[in-house]
PDB file of C-alpha atoms in Angstrom:
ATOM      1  CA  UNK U 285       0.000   0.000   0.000  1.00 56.00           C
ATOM      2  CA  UNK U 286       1.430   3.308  -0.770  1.00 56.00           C
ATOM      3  CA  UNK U 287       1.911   6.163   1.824  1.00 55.00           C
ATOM      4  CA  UNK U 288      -0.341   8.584   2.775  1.00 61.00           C
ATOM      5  CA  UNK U 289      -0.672  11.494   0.167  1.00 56.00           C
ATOM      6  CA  UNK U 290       0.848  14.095   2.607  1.00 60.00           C
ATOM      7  CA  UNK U 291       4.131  11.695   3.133  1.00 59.00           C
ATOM      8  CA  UNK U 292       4.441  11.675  -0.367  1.00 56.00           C
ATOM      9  CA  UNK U 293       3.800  15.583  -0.471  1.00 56.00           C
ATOM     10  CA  UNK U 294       6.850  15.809   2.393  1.00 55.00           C
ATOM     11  CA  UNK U 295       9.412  13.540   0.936  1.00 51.00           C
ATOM     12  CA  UNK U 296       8.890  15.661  -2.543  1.00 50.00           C
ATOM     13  CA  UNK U 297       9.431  18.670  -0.781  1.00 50.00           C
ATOM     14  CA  UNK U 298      12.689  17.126   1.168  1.00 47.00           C
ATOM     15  CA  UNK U 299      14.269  16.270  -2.202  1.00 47.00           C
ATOM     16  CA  UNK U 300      13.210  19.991  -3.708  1.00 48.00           C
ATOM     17  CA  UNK U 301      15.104  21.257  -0.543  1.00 52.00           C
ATOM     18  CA  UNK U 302      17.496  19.057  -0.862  1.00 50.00           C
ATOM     19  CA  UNK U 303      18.667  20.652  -4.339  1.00 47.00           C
ATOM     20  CA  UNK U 304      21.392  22.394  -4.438  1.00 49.00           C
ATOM     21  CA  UNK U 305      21.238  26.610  -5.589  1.00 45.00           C
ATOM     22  CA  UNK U 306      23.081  26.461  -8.458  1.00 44.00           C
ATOM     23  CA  UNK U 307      20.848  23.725 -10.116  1.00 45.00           C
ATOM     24  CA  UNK U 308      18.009  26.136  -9.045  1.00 46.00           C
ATOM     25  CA  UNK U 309      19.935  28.941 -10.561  1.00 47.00           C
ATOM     26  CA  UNK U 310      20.958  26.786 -13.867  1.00 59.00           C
ATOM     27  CA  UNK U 311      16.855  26.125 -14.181  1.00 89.00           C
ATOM     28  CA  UNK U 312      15.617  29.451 -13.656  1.00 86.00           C
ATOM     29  CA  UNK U 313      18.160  31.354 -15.790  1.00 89.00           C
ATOM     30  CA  UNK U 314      17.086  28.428 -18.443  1.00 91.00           C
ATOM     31  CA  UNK U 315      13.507  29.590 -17.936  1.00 91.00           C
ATOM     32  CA  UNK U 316      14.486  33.498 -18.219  1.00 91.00           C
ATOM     33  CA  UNK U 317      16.326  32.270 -21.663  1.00 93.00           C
ATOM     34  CA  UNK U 318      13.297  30.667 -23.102  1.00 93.00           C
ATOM     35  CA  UNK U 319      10.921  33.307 -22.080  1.00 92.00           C
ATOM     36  CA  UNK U 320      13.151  35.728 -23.596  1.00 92.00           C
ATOM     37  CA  UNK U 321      13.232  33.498 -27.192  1.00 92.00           C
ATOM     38  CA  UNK U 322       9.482  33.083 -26.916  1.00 92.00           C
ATOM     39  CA  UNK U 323       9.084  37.174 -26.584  1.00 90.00           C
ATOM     40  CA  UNK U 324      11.394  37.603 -29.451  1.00 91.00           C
ATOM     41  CA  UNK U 325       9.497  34.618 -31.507  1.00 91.00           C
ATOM     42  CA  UNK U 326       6.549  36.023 -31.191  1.00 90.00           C
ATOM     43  CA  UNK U 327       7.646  39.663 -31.749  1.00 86.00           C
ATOM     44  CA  UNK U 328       9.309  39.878 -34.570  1.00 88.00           C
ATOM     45  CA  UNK U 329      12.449  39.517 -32.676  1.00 90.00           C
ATOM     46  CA  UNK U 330      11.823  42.519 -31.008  1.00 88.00           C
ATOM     47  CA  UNK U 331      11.829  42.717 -26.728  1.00 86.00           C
ATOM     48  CA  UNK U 332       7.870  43.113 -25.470  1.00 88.00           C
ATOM     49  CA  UNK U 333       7.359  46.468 -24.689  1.00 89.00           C
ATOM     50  CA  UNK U 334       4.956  46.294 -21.847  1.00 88.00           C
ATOM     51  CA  UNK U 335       7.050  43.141 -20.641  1.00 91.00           C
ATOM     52  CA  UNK U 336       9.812  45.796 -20.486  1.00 92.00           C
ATOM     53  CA  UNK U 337       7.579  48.655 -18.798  1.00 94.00           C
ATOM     54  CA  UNK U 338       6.920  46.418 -16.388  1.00 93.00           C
ATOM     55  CA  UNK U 339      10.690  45.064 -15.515  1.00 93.00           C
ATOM     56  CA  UNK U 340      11.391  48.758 -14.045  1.00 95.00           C
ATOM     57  CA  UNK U 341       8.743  49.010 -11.621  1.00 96.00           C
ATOM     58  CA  UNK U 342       8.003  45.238 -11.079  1.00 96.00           C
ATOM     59  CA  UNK U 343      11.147  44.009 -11.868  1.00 94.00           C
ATOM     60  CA  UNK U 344       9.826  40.135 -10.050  1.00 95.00           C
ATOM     61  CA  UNK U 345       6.579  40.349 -11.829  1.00 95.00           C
ATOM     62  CA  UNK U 346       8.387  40.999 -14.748  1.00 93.00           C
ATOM     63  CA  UNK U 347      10.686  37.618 -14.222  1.00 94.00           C
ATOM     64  CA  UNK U 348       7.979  35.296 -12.965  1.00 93.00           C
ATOM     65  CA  UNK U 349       6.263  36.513 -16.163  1.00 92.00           C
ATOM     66  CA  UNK U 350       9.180  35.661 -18.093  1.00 93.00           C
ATOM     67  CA  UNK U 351      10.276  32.549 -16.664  1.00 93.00           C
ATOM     68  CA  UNK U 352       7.132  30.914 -15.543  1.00 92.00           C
ATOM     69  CA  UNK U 353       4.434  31.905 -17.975  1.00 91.00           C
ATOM     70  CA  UNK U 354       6.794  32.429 -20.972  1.00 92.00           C
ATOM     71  CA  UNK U 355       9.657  29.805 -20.312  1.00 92.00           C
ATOM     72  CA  UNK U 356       8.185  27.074 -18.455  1.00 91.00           C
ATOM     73  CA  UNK U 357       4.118  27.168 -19.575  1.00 91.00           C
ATOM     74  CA  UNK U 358       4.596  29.096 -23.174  1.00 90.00           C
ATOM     75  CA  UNK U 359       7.503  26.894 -24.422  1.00 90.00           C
ATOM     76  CA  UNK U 360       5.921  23.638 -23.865  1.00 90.00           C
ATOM     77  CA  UNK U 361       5.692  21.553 -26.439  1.00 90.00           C
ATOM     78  CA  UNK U 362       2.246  20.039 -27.792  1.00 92.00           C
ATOM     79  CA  UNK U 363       1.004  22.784 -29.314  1.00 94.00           C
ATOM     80  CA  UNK U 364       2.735  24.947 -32.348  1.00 94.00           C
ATOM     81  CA  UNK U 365       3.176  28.982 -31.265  1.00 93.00           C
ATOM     82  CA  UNK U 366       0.483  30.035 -33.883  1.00 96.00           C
ATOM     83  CA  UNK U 367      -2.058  27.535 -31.972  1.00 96.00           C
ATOM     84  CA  UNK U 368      -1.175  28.898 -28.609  1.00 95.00           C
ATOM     85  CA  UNK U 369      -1.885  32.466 -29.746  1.00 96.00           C
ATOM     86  CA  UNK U 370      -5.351  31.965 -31.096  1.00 98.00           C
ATOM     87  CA  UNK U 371      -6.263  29.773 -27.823  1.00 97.00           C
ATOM     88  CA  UNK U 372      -4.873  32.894 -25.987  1.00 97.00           C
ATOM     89  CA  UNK U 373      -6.845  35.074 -28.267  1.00 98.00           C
ATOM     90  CA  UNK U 374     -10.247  33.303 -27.677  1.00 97.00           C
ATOM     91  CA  UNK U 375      -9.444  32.737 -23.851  1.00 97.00           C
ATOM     92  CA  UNK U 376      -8.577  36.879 -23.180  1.00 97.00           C
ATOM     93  CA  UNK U 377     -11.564  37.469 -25.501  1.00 97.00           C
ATOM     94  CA  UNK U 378     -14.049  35.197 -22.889  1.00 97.00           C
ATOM     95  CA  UNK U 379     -12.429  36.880 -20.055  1.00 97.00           C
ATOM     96  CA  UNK U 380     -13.367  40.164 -20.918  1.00 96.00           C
ATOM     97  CA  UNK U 381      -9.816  41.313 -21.787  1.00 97.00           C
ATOM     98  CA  UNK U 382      -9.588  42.769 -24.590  1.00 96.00           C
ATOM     99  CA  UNK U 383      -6.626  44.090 -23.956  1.00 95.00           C
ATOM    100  CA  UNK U 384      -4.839  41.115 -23.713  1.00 94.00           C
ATOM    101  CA  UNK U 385      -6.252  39.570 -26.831  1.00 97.00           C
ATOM    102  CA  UNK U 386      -5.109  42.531 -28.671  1.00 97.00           C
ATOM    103  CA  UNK U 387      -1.278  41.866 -28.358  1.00 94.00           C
ATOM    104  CA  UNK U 388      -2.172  38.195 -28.425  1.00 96.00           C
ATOM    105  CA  UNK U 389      -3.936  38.816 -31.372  1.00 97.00           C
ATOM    106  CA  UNK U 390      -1.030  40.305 -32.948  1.00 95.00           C
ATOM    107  CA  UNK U 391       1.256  37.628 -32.052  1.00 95.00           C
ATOM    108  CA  UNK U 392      -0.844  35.894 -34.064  1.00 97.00           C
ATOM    109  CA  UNK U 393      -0.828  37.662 -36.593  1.00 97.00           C
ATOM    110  CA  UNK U 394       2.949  37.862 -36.629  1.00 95.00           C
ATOM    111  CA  UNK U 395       2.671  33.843 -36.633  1.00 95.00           C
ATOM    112  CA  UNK U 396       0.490  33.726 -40.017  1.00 96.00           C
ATOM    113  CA  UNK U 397      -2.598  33.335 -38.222  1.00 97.00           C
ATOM    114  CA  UNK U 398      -5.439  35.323 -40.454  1.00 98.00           C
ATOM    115  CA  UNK U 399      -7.854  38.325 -39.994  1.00 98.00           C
ATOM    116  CA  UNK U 400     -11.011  36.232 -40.846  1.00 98.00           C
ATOM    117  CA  UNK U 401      -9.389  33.366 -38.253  1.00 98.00           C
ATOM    118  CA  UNK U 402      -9.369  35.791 -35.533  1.00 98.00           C
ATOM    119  CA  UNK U 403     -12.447  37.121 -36.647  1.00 98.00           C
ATOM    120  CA  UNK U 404     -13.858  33.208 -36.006  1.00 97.00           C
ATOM    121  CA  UNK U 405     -12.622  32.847 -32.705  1.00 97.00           C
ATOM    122  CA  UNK U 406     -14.497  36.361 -31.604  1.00 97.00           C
ATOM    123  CA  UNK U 407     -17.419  34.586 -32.963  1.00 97.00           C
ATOM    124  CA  UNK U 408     -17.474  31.979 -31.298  1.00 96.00           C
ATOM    125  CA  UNK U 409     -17.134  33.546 -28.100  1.00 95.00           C
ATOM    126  CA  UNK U 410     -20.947  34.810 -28.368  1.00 96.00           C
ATOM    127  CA  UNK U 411     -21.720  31.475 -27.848  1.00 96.00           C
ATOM    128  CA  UNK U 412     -18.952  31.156 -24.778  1.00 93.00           C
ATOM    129  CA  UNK U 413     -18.982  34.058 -23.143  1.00 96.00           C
ATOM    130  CA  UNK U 414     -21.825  36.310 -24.648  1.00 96.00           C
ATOM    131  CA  UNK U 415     -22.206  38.745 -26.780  1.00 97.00           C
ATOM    132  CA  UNK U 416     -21.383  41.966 -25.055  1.00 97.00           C
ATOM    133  CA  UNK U 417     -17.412  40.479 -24.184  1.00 97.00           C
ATOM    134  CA  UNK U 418     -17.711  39.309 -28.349  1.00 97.00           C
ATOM    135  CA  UNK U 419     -18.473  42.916 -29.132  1.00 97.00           C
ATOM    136  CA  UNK U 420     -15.343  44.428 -26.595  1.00 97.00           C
ATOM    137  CA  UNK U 421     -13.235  41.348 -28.299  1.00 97.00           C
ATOM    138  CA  UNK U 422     -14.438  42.622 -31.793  1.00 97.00           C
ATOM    139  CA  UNK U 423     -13.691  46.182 -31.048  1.00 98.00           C
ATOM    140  CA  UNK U 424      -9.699  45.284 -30.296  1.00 97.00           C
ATOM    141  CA  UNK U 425      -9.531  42.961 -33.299  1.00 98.00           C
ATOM    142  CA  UNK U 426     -10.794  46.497 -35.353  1.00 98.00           C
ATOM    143  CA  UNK U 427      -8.123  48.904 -33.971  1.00 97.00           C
ATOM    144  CA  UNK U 428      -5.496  45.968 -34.396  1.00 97.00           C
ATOM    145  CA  UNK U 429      -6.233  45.153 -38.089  1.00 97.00           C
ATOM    146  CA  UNK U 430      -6.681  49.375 -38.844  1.00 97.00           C
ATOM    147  CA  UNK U 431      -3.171  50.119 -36.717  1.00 95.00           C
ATOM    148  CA  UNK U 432      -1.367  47.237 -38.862  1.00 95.00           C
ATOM    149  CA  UNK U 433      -3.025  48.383 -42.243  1.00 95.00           C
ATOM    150  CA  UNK U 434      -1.946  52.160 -41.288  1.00 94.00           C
ATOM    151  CA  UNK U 435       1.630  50.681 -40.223  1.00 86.00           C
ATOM    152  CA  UNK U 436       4.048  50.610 -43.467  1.00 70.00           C
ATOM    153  CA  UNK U 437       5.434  47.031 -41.848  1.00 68.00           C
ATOM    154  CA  UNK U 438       2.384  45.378 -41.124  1.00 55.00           C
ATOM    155  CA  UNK U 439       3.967  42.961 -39.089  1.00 52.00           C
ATOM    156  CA  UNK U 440       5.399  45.422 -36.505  1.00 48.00           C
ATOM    157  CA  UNK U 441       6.167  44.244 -33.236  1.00 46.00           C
ATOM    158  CA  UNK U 442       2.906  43.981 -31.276  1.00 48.00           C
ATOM    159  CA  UNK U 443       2.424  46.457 -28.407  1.00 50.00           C
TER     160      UNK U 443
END
């Protein structure tokens, strides 16, 4: 029979405290690296600009943002980048973020994704999330597509 959950839950955290700092160090400047490719991937190449805001004022926020969300969730494989962006897209656009699904939006964009895909995935969040967070989702997608037509490199680096 196998021990209790919370002795299994103990001896795991033992062993994670049992790690020595530099292999913590090694894996979290790994993470920083590819958080920092998947910005650049997804931006043209260029650093994210709020991502950068943010690093002088919430310069741990900015890391954990980085290194979790970007290097450790964002770089997973399973799922291509383009993929990732248009699930992003539709999951900012339920929340109510429009935002969020703006510069996601234009990631996508950047990826090949189309205007009448992104268009589809505001669609169908009537049916997910209603109509009135389609309509604020719908309202991004139109100043994205008319700041990218009025841009002479329509594949500028998203905001």
């Amino acid at each position: 029979m196998a021990p209790p959950l919370r002795h299994r839950a103990a001896a795991a955290m033992l062993l994670l405290a049992a790690l020595p700092a530099t292999a913590w160090a090694q894996s979290a400047e790994e993470r920083q690296r590819r958080g920092d490719a998947v910005v650049r991937e997804l931006n043209n190449g260029a650093p994210q600009p709020v991502l950068e805001r943010m690093r002088q004022e919430f310069p741990f926020l900015a890391e954990a943002t980085q290194g979790y969300a970007l290097g450790e969730v964002w770089s997973r494989p399973g799922l291509d980048s383009r993929t990732r962006q248009l699930a992003a897209v539709a999951a900012f656009a339920a929340m109510g973020e429009p935002a969020f699904m703006k510069v996601h939006a234009g990631y996508a964009l950047n990826l090949g994704a189309t205007e009448e895909e992104l268009k589809e995935v505001v669609y169908l969040t009537t049916v997910t999330a209603g109509f009135p967070r389609a309509i604020a989702a719908s309202q991004a997608l139109s100043d994205l597509f008319a700041e990218r037509r009025a841009s002479p490199d329509q594949r500028s680096p998203a905001p």
